[in-house]
Coordinates of C-alpha atoms in Angstrom, one line a residue:
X1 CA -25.9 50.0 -14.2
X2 CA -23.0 47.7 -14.7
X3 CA -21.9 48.5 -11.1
X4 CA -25.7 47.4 -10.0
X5 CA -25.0 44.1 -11.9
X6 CA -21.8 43.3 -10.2
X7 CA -23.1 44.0 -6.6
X8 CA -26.1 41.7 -7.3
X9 CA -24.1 39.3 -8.6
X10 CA -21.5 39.5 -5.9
X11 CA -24.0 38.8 -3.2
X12 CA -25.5 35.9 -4.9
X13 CA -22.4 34.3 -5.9
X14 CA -21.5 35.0 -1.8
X15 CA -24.8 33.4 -0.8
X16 CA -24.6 30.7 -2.9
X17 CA -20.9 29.7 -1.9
X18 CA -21.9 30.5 2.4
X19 CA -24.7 27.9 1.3
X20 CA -22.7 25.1 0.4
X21 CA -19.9 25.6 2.7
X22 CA -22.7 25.3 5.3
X23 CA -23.9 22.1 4.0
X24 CA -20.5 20.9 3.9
X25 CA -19.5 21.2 7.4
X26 CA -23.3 19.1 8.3
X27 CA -21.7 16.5 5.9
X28 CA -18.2 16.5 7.8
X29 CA -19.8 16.9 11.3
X30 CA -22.1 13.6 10.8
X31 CA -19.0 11.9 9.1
X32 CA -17.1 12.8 12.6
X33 CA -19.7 10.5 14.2
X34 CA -18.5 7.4 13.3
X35 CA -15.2 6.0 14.4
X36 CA -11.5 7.8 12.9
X37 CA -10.4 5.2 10.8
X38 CA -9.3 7.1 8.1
X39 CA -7.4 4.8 6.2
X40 CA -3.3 6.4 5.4
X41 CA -1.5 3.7 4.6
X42 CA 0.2 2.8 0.5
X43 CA 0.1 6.5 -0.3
X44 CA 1.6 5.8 -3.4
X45 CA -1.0 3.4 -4.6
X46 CA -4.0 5.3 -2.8
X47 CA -3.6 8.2 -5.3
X48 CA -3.6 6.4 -8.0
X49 CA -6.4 4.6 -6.9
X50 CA -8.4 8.0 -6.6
X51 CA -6.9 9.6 -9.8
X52 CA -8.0 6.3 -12.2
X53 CA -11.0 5.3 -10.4
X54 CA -12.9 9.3 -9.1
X55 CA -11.3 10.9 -11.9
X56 CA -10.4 8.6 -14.6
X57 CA -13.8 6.5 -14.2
X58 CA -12.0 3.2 -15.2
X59 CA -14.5 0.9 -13.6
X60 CA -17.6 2.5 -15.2
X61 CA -16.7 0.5 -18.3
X62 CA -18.2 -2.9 -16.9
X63 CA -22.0 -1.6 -18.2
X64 CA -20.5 0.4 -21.6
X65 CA -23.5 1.6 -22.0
X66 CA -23.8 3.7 -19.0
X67 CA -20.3 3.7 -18.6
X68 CA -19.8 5.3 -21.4
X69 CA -23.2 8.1 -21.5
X70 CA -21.8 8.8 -17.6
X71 CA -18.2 9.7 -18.6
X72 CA -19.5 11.9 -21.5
X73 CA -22.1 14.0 -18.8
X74 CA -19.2 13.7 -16.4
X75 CA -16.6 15.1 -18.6
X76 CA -18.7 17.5 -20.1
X77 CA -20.2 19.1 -17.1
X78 CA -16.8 19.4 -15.6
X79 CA -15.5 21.0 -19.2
X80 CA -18.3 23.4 -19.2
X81 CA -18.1 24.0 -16.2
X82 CA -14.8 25.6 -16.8
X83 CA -16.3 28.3 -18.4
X84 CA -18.0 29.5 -14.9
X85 CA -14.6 30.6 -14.3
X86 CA -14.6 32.9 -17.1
X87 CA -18.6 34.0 -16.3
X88 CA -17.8 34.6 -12.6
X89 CA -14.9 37.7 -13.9
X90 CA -17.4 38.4 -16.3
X91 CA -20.1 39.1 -13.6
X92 CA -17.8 40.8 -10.8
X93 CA -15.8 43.2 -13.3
X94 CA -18.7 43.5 -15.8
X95 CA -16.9 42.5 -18.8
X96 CA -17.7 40.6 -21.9
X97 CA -15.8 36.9 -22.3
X98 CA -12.6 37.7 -20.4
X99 CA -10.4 35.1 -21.4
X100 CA -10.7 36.4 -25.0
X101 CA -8.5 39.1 -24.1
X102 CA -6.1 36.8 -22.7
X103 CA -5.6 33.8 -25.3
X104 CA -5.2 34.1 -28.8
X105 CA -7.9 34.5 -31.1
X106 CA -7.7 30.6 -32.7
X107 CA -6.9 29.2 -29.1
X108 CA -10.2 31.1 -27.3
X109 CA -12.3 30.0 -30.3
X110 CA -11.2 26.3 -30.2
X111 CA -11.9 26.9 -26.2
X112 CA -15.5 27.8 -26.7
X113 CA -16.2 25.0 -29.7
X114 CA -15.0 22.3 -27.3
X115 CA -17.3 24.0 -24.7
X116 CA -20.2 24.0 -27.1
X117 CA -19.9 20.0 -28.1
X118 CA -19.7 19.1 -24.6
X119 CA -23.0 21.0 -23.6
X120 CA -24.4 19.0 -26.7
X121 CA -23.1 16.0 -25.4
X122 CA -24.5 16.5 -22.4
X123 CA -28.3 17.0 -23.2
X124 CA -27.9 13.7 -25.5
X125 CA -26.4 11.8 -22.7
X126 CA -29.0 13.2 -20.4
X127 CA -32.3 12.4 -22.3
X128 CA -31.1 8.9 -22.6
X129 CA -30.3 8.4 -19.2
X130 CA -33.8 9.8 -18.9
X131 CA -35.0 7.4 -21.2
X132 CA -33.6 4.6 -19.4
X133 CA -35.2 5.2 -16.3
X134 CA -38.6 6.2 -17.5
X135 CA -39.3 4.6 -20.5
X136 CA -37.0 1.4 -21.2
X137 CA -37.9 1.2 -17.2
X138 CA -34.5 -0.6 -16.6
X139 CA -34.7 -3.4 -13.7
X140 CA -31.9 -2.2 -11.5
X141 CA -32.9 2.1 -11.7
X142 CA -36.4 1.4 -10.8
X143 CA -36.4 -1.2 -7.5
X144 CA -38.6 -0.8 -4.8
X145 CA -35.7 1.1 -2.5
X146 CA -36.1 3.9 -5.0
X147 CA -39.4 4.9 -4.9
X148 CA -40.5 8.3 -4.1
X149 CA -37.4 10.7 -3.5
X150 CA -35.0 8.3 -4.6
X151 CA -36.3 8.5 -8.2
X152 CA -37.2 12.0 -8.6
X153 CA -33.9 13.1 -7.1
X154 CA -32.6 11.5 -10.6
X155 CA -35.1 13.0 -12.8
X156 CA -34.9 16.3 -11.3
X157 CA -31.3 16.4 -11.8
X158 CA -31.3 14.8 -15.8
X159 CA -33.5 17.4 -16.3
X160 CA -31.6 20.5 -14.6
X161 CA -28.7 19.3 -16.3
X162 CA -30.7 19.4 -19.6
X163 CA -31.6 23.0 -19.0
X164 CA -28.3 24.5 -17.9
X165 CA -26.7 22.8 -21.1
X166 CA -29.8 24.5 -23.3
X167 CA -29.4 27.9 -21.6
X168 CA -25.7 27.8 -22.1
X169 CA -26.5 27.3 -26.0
X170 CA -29.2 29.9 -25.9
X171 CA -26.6 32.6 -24.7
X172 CA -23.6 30.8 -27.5
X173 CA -26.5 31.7 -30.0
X174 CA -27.7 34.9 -28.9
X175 CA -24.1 36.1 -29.0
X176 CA -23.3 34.7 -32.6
X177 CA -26.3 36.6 -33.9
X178 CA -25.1 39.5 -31.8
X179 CA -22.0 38.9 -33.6
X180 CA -23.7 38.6 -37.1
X181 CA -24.9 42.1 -36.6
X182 CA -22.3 44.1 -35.7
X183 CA -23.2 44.9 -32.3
X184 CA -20.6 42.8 -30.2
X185 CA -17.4 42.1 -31.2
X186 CA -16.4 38.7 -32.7
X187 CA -15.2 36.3 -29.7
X188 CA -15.4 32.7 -29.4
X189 CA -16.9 30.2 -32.2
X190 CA -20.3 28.4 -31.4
X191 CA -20.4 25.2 -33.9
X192 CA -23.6 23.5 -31.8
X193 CA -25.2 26.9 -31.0
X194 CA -24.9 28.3 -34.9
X195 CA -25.9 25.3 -36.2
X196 CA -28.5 24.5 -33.9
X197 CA -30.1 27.1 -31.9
X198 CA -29.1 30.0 -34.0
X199 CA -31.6 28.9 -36.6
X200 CA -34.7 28.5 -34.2
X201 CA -34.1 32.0 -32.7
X202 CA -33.8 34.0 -36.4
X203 CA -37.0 32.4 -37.4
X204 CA -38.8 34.8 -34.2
X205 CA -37.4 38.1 -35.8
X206 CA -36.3 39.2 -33.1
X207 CA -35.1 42.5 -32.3
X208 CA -31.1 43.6 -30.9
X209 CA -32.3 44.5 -27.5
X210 CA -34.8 41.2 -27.1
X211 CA -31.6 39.5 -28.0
X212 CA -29.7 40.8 -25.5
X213 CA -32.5 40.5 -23.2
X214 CA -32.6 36.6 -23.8
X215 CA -29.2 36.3 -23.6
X216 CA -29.1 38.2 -20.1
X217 CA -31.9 36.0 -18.6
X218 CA -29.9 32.8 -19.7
X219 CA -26.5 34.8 -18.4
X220 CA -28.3 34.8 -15.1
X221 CA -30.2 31.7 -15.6
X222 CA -27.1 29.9 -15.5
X223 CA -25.4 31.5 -13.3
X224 CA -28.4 31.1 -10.7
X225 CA -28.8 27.3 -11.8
X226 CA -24.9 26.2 -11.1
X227 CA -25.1 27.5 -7.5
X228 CA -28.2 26.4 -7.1
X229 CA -27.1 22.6 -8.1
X230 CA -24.1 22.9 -6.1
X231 CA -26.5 23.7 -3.0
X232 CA -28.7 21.0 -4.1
X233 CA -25.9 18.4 -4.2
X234 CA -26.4 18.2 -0.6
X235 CA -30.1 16.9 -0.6
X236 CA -29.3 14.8 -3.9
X237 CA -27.1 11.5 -4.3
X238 CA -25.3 13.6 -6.8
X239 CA -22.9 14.3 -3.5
X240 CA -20.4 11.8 -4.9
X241 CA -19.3 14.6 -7.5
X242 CA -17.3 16.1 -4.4
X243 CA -17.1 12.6 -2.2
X244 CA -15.9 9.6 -4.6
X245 CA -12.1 11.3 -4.2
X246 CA -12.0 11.3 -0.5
X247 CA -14.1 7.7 -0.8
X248 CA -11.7 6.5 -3.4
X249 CA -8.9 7.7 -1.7
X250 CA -9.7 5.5 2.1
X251 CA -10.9 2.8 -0.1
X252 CA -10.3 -1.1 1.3
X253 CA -6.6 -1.8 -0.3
X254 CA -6.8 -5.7 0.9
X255 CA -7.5 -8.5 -1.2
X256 CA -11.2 -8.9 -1.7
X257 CA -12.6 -11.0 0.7
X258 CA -10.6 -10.7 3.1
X259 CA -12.5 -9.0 6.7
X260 CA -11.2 -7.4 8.9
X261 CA -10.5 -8.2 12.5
X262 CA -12.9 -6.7 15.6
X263 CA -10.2 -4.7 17.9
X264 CA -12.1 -5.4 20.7
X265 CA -11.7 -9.3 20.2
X266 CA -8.3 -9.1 19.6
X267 CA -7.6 -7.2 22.9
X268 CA -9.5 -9.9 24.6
X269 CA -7.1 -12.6 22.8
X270 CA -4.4 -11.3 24.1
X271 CA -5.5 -11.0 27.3
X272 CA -6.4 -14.6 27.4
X273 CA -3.5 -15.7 25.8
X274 CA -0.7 -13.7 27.9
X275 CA -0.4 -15.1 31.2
X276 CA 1.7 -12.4 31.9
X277 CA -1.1 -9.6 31.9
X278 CA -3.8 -9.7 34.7
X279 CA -6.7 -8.9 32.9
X280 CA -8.3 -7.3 35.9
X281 CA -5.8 -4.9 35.7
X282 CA -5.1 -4.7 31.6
X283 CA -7.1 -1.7 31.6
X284 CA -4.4 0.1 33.9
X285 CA -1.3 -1.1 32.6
X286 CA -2.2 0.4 29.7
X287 CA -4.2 3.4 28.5
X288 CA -4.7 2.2 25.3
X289 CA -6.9 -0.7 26.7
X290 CA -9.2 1.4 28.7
X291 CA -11.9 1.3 26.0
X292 CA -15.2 -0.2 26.3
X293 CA -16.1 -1.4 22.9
X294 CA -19.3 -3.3 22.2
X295 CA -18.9 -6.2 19.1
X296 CA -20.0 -5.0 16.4
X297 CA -22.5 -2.2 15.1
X298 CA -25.9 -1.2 16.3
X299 CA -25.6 2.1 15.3
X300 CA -24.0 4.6 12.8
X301 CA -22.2 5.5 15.9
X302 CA -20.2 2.1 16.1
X303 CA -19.2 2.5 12.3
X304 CA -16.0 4.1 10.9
X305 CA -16.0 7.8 9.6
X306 CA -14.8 5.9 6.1
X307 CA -18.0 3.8 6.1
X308 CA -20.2 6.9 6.8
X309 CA -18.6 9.2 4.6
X310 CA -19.0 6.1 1.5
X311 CA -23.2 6.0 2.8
X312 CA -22.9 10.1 1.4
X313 CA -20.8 9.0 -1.3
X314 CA -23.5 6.6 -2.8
X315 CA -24.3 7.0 -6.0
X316 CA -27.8 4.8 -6.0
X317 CA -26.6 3.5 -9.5
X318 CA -28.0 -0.2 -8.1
X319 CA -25.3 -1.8 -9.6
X320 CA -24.0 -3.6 -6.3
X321 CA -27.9 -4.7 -6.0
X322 CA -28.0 -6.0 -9.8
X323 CA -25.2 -8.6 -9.2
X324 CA -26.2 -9.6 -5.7
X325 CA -27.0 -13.3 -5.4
X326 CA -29.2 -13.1 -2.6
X327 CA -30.9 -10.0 -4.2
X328 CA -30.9 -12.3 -8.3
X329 CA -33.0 -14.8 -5.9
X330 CA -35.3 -13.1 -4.5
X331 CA -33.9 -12.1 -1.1
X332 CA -34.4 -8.5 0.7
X333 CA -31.2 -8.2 0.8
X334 CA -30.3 -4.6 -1.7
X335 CA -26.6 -3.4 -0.9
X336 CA -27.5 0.0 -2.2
X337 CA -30.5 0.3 0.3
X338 CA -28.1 -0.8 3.1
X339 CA -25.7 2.3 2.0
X340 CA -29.2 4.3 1.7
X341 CA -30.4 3.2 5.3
X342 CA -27.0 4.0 6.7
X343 CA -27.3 7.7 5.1
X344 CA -30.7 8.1 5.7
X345 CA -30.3 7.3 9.4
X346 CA -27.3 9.3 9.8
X347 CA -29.1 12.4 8.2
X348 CA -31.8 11.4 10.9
X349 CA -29.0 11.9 13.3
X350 CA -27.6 15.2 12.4
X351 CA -31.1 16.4 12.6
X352 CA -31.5 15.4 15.9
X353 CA -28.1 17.5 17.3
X354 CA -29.0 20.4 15.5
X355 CA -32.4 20.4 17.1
X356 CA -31.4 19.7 21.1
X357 CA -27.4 20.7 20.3
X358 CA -26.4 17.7 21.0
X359 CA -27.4 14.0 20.3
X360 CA -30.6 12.7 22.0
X361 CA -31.2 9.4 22.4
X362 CA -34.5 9.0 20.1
X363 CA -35.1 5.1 20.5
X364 CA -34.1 4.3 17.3
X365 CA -31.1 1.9 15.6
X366 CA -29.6 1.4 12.3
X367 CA -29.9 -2.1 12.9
X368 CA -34.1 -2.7 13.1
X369 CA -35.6 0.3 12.7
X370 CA -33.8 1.2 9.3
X371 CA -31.9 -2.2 8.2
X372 CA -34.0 -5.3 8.8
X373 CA -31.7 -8.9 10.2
X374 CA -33.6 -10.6 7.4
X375 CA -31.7 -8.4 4.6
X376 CA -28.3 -9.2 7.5
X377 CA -28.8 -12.6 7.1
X378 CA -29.7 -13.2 3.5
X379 CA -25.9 -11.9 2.9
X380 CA -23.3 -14.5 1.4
X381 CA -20.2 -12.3 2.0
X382 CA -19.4 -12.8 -1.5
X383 CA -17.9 -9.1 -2.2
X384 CA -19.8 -9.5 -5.8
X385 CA -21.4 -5.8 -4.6
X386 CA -17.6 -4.2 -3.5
X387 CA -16.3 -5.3 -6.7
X388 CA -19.1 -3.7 -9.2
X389 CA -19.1 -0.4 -7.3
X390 CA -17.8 2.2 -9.4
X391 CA -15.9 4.0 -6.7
X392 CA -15.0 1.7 -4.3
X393 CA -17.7 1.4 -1.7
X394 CA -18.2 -1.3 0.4
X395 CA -21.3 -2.1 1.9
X396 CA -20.4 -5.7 2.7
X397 CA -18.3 -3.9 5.9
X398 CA -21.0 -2.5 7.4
X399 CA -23.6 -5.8 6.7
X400 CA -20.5 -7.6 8.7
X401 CA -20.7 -5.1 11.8
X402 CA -24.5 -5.4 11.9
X403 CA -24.6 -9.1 11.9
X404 CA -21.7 -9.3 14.3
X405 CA -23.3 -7.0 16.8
X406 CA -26.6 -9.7 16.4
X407 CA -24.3 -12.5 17.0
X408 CA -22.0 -11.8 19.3
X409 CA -23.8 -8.9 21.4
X410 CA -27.4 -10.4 21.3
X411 CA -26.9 -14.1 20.3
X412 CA -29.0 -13.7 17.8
X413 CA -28.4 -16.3 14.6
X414 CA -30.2 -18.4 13.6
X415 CA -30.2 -22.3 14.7
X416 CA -28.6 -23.3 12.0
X417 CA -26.0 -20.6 12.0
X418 CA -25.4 -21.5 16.2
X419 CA -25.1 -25.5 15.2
X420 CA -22.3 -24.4 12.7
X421 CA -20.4 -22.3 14.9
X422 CA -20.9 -24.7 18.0
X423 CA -19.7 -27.3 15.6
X424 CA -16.8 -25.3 14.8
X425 CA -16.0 -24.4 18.2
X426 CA -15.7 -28.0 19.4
X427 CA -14.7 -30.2 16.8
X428 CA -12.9 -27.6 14.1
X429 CA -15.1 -27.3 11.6
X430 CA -18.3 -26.8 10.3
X431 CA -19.9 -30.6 10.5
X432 CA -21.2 -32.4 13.5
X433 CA -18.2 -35.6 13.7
X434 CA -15.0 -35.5 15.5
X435 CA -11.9 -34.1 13.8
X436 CA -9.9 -38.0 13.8
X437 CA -13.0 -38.7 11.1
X438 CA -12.6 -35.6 9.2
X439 CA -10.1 -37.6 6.5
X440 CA -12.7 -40.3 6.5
X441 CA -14.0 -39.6 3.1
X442 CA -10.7 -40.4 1.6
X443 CA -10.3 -43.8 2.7
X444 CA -10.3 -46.5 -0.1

């Protein structure tokens, strides 16, 4: 029988694992289809970025509140989470707590009392944060880019966290009454469990072997239900429990504010501006220079792999959106959708090569058909949305390809925008006088 168990559980741990590594490679195929610009530059200072910001969560302290519910689910799940180590040599070699044979008695039952707090922990965190959303109906968690999917994609997953954390009591409990009994030996110590749960399930009578029948449908219940979150991690924003190190990691290290410059303009600079290089012939002097680049971004083809891999990384928090001033005025503009648009049209994408084996051209952009010029334009380039995300992402970079493929590519801006820049151009700076009067105002 116990051989039976381990074979079953063998091949679902196998399936469940040949899942995800599955979905993993979409993920890091459709990431390939942006432009390498993996970022590799200030080592040093890049993992330090990753360990305070992904692990550390330093910057979800700006909303305490939330800040301080996430780090709890985030620190508990992890902590729990641990213990699928021990359940996974449980389930293969059909043994009973394996680590207790390993650590000392006091040092396995601090383990598992630490292990039962968190799971508490978590459910509190979780109904609050369910709370939040539902109930209290908080401004930023229920805007009109999360509708539909969006929104249930963070209910679903507050409430299959709240059941793994309540089966992962129900099996601390079942044990401790095993325990009580005589039937098991004594290993681990259940604070929450005996104190909480433990009382619910003596009140029900129930018998040794419906106890161990419970605590085997939990055993597999959570064991079913991790693997099955891990698989639906790929559907869910909840990606960026895998992607905010790799995202944290490549993050932008300049200043804030400053943008970056369009290769493809700077070649042409250089051209003009070295009489030495015949720029009918630039393309043949040098390899390098034998790219056609188009200004800008149309497409999640003409972004970087970085920006791409940030649009999976998403958390949908809304906090970017909350302290937009375009957004606070009444603007289309929603950073979060642009990083949602950007995902959802790359997803669009992979489907696409998986159906024809390679890409075919479907007559659709990122730019119009997912992310209107109106949201582009409504824009202030303020970085207000780079510096509230929690791990780094900046949606400002991609807003700045979009709008530079409409102005540069297409012409497209509006007239005031074209007066400015034709101002510029002429008379070196933004106003319609010459520059000899551009001191005028300081006179007398």
């Amino acid at each position: 029988m116990e051989y039976l168990r381990s074979m079953i559980f063998l091949f679902i741990l196998f399936l469940g694992f040949a899942l995800f590594t599955k979905s993993i490679k979409k993920i890091f195929r459709n990431i390939q289809l942006g432009k390498t610009s993996y970022r590799t530059d200030q080592k040093g200072k890049r993992w330090k970025t990753m360990l305070f910001v992904a692990l550390g969560q330093s910057r979800m302290n700006k909303r305490p509140i939330a800040g301080f519910l996430h780090v709890l689910v985030y620190l508990g799940f992890v902590v729990v989470n641990i213990d699928f180590i021990e359940i996974m040599i449980d389930g293969v070699l059909g043994t009973n707590r394996f680590f207790s044979n390993i650590f000392p008695p006091f040092i396995y039952n601090a383990f598992t009392a630490i292990l039962d707090i968190f799971a508490l922990l978590v459910i509190i965190s979780v109904i609050i944060f369910y709370i939040r959303r539902n109930i209290l109906h908080i401004k930023r968690l229920n805007m009109y880019e999360l509708k539909g999917w969006p929104k249930n994609d963070a209910n679903y997953i507050l409430i299959f966290e709240f059941l793994l954390m309540l089966a992962f009591l129900t099996i601390n409990a079942c044990e401790s009454i095993l325990q009580q009994r005589g039937e098991t030996m004594s290993l681990g110590y259940f604070p929450v469990s005996i104190g909480l749960i433990v009382p619910i399930i003596n009140q029900m009578n129930l018998s040794t072997i419906s106890l161990e029948y419970i605590k085997d449908f939990f055993w597999w219940f959570h064991v079913v239900g991790v693997l099955f979150f891990v698989n639906y991690l790929y559907y869910s924003k909840h990606l960026h429990i895998f992607l905010a190190f790799p995202t944290t990691w490549f993050s932008n290290l300049s200043k804030k504010g400053k943008l970056d410059n369009l290769d493809a303009v700077t070649r042409e600079v250089r051209l003009m501006l070295n009489p030495n290089i015949d720029p009918y012939a630039a393309t043949e002097r040098d390899p390098k220079e034998d790219v056609t680049e188009k200004f800008g971004a149309s497409d999640i083809f003409d972004l970087t792999s970085v920006q791409l891999m940030s649009a999976y990384s998403c958390t949908e928090c809304g906090r970017c959106t909350a302290v937009c001033p375009a957004n606070i005025t009444g603007k289309k503009l929603s950073p979060r959708k642009i990083m949602m648009d950007t995902r959802d049209r790359l997803e669009e994408v992979g489907r696409n090569i998986e159906k024809n084996g390679t890409y075919k051209d479907d007559d659709k952009k990122l730019l119009d058909h997912y992310i209107q010029r109106e949201e582009l334009r409504a824009c202030t380039t303020c970085n207000a949305c780079v510096e509230a995300c929690p791990i780094l992402i900046d949606p400002l970079s991609i807003i700045m390809q979009l709008r530079r493929y409409m102005i540069m590519e297409e012409s497209s801006a509006p007239r005031g925008w074209n007066m400015m820049m034709t101002n510029i151009e002429n008379n070196g700076a933004p106003w319609q006088y010459s520059r000899t009067d551009r001191l005028n105002w300081a006179k007398d």
